Amino acid sequence: MVEFMEKVAKSAETEELTLDERNLLSVAYKNVIGARRASWRTISSIEQKEESRGNEDHVKVIKEYRAKIEAELSKISYGILSLLDSHLIPSGLLCKVQGVSLEDEG
């Protein structure tokens, strides 16, 4: 859904996104970020348990997986910030929700 909504946002060069389009864009990113955040919390909890047990082999693998999740979060976050900076905010296409979008950036 994120990929599709990115295409919609990028193709809206002259028109403001509709309320439905803005909501879908928001929900798409919220869902993919939320899933990764839940994964990160779970894997961090498992990492702490394994560290307390002294299972260094497990901890090493878990840290690698946590780093992968963090990289995905960074990529997704950069994606929406880039979309906002390059297509939506400069052209005023999110003027009605610009305050909300800028809140997400900070």
PDB file of C-alpha atoms in Angstrom:
ATOM      1  CA  MET A   1       0.000   0.000   0.000  1.00  0.00           C
ATOM      2  CA  VAL A   2       2.903   2.342   0.744  1.00  0.00           C
ATOM      3  CA  GLU A   3       4.317   1.927  -2.755  1.00  0.00           C
ATOM      4  CA  PHE A   4       0.946   2.643  -4.347  1.00  0.00           C
ATOM      5  CA  MET A   5       0.306   5.707  -2.192  1.00  0.00           C
ATOM      6  CA  GLU A   6       3.801   7.022  -2.962  1.00  0.00           C
ATOM      7  CA  LYS A   7       2.932   6.812  -6.663  1.00  0.00           C
ATOM      8  CA  VAL A   8      -0.347   8.649  -6.037  1.00  0.00           C
ATOM      9  CA  ALA A   9       1.423  11.382  -4.080  1.00  0.00           C
ATOM     10  CA  LYS A  10       4.157  11.766  -6.699  1.00  0.00           C
ATOM     11  CA  SER A  11       1.639  11.929  -9.535  1.00  0.00           C
ATOM     12  CA  ALA A  12      -0.320  14.715  -7.839  1.00  0.00           C
ATOM     13  CA  GLU A  13       1.956  17.429  -9.233  1.00  0.00           C
ATOM     14  CA  THR A  14      -0.742  20.047  -9.749  1.00  0.00           C
ATOM     15  CA  GLU A  15      -3.617  19.016  -7.512  1.00  0.00           C
ATOM     16  CA  GLU A  16      -3.868  18.804  -3.767  1.00  0.00           C
ATOM     17  CA  LEU A  17      -4.297  15.296  -2.415  1.00  0.00           C
ATOM     18  CA  THR A  18      -7.882  14.530  -1.483  1.00  0.00           C
ATOM     19  CA  LEU A  19      -8.813  13.814   2.104  1.00  0.00           C
ATOM     20  CA  ASP A  20      -9.089  10.110   1.283  1.00  0.00           C
ATOM     21  CA  GLU A  21      -5.673  10.108  -0.399  1.00  0.00           C
ATOM     22  CA  ARG A  22      -4.079  11.863   2.572  1.00  0.00           C
ATOM     23  CA  ASN A  23      -5.705   9.421   4.965  1.00  0.00           C
ATOM     24  CA  LEU A  24      -4.594   6.419   2.915  1.00  0.00           C
ATOM     25  CA  LEU A  25      -1.033   7.744   2.760  1.00  0.00           C
ATOM     26  CA  SER A  26      -1.033   8.247   6.509  1.00  0.00           C
ATOM     27  CA  VAL A  27      -2.516   4.817   7.241  1.00  0.00           C
ATOM     28  CA  ALA A  28      -0.103   3.096   4.869  1.00  0.00           C
ATOM     29  CA  TYR A  29       2.939   4.511   6.635  1.00  0.00           C
ATOM     30  CA  LYS A  30       1.399   4.095  10.073  1.00  0.00           C
ATOM     31  CA  ASN A  31       0.848   0.388   9.417  1.00  0.00           C
ATOM     32  CA  VAL A  32       4.315  -0.397   8.102  1.00  0.00           C
ATOM     33  CA  ILE A  33       6.024   1.620  10.834  1.00  0.00           C
ATOM     34  CA  GLY A  34       3.771   0.116  13.520  1.00  0.00           C
ATOM     35  CA  ALA A  35       4.562  -3.433  12.448  1.00  0.00           C
ATOM     36  CA  ARG A  36       8.313  -2.793  12.569  1.00  0.00           C
ATOM     37  CA  ARG A  37       8.059  -1.034  15.927  1.00  0.00           C
ATOM     38  CA  ALA A  38       6.187  -4.019  17.357  1.00  0.00           C
ATOM     39  CA  SER A  39       8.860  -6.344  15.969  1.00  0.00           C
ATOM     40  CA  TRP A  40      11.588  -4.153  17.432  1.00  0.00           C
ATOM     41  CA  ARG A  41       9.969  -4.180  20.884  1.00  0.00           C
ATOM     42  CA  THR A  42       9.560  -7.961  20.789  1.00  0.00           C
ATOM     43  CA  ILE A  43      13.098  -8.665  19.632  1.00  0.00           C
ATOM     44  CA  SER A  44      14.526  -6.214  22.183  1.00  0.00           C
ATOM     45  CA  SER A  45      12.672  -8.016  24.957  1.00  0.00           C
ATOM     46  CA  ILE A  46      13.997 -11.366  23.757  1.00  0.00           C
ATOM     47  CA  GLU A  47      17.496  -9.893  23.553  1.00  0.00           C
ATOM     48  CA  GLN A  48      17.345  -8.803  27.200  1.00  0.00           C
ATOM     49  CA  LYS A  49      16.164 -12.241  28.306  1.00  0.00           C
ATOM     50  CA  GLU A  50      18.918 -13.992  26.372  1.00  0.00           C
ATOM     51  CA  GLU A  51      21.548 -11.614  27.756  1.00  0.00           C
ATOM     52  CA  SER A  52      20.410 -12.350  31.304  1.00  0.00           C
ATOM     53  CA  ARG A  53      20.708 -16.079  30.572  1.00  0.00           C
ATOM     54  CA  GLY A  54      24.194 -15.628  29.162  1.00  0.00           C
ATOM     55  CA  ASN A  55      23.355 -17.027  25.711  1.00  0.00           C
ATOM     56  CA  GLU A  56      25.900 -14.980  23.762  1.00  0.00           C
ATOM     57  CA  ASP A  57      25.370 -16.914  20.515  1.00  0.00           C
ATOM     58  CA  HIS A  58      21.653 -16.118  20.596  1.00  0.00           C
ATOM     59  CA  VAL A  59      22.324 -12.507  21.554  1.00  0.00           C
ATOM     60  CA  LYS A  60      24.602 -12.047  18.534  1.00  0.00           C
ATOM     61  CA  VAL A  61      21.932 -13.309  16.114  1.00  0.00           C
ATOM     62  CA  ILE A  62      19.233 -11.264  17.835  1.00  0.00           C
ATOM     63  CA  LYS A  63      21.332  -8.080  17.608  1.00  0.00           C
ATOM     64  CA  GLU A  64      21.818  -8.658  13.890  1.00  0.00           C
ATOM     65  CA  TYR A  65      18.078  -9.072  13.423  1.00  0.00           C
ATOM     66  CA  ARG A  66      17.346  -5.983  15.540  1.00  0.00           C
ATOM     67  CA  ALA A  67      19.774  -4.005  13.361  1.00  0.00           C
ATOM     68  CA  LYS A  68      17.904  -5.214  10.272  1.00  0.00           C
ATOM     69  CA  ILE A  69      14.595  -4.010  11.740  1.00  0.00           C
ATOM     70  CA  GLU A  70      16.171  -0.660  12.633  1.00  0.00           C
ATOM     71  CA  ALA A  71      17.481  -0.305   9.079  1.00  0.00           C
ATOM     72  CA  GLU A  72      13.986  -0.988   7.720  1.00  0.00           C
ATOM     73  CA  LEU A  73      12.521   1.628  10.075  1.00  0.00           C
ATOM     74  CA  SER A  74      15.099   4.165   8.932  1.00  0.00           C
ATOM     75  CA  LYS A  75      14.428   3.428   5.260  1.00  0.00           C
ATOM     76  CA  ILE A  76      10.656   3.755   5.687  1.00  0.00           C
ATOM     77  CA  SER A  77      10.994   6.953   7.735  1.00  0.00           C
ATOM     78  CA  TYR A  78      13.379   8.449   5.193  1.00  0.00           C
ATOM     79  CA  GLY A  79      10.909   7.503   2.464  1.00  0.00           C
ATOM     80  CA  ILE A  80       8.005   9.479   3.891  1.00  0.00           C
ATOM     81  CA  LEU A  81      10.207  12.427   4.862  1.00  0.00           C
ATOM     82  CA  SER A  82      11.658  12.502   1.362  1.00  0.00           C
ATOM     83  CA  LEU A  83       8.174  12.328  -0.154  1.00  0.00           C
ATOM     84  CA  LEU A  84       7.026  15.198   2.046  1.00  0.00           C
ATOM     85  CA  ASP A  85      10.086  17.322   1.272  1.00  0.00           C
ATOM     86  CA  SER A  86      10.224  16.689  -2.455  1.00  0.00           C
ATOM     87  CA  HIS A  87       6.602  16.408  -3.545  1.00  0.00           C
ATOM     88  CA  LEU A  88       4.010  17.355  -0.974  1.00  0.00           C
ATOM     89  CA  ILE A  89       5.197  20.235   1.182  1.00  0.00           C
ATOM     90  CA  PRO A  90       6.977  22.343  -1.488  1.00  0.00           C
ATOM     91  CA  SER A  91       4.003  22.248  -3.792  1.00  0.00           C
ATOM     92  CA  GLY A  92       1.495  22.917  -1.030  1.00  0.00           C
ATOM     93  CA  LEU A  93      -0.324  19.684  -1.758  1.00  0.00           C
ATOM     94  CA  LEU A  94      -0.627  18.933   1.935  1.00  0.00           C
ATOM     95  CA  CYS A  95      -1.499  22.454   3.002  1.00  0.00           C
ATOM     96  CA  LYS A  96      -4.497  21.321   5.042  1.00  0.00           C
ATOM     97  CA  VAL A  97      -2.465  18.802   7.026  1.00  0.00           C
ATOM     98  CA  GLN A  98       0.977  20.353   6.858  1.00  0.00           C
ATOM     99  CA  GLY A  99       1.068  20.855  10.633  1.00  0.00           C
ATOM    100  CA  VAL A 100       0.425  17.165  11.226  1.00  0.00           C
ATOM    101  CA  SER A 101       3.051  16.167   8.667  1.00  0.00           C
ATOM    102  CA  LEU A 102       5.652  18.446  10.184  1.00  0.00           C
ATOM    103  CA  GLU A 103       4.851  17.035  13.630  1.00  0.00           C
ATOM    104  CA  ASP A 104       5.805  13.614  12.331  1.00  0.00           C
ATOM    105  CA  GLU A 105       9.117  14.985  11.070  1.00  0.00           C
ATOM    106  CA  GLY A 106      10.159  16.326  14.485  1.00  0.00           C
TER     107      GLY A 106
END
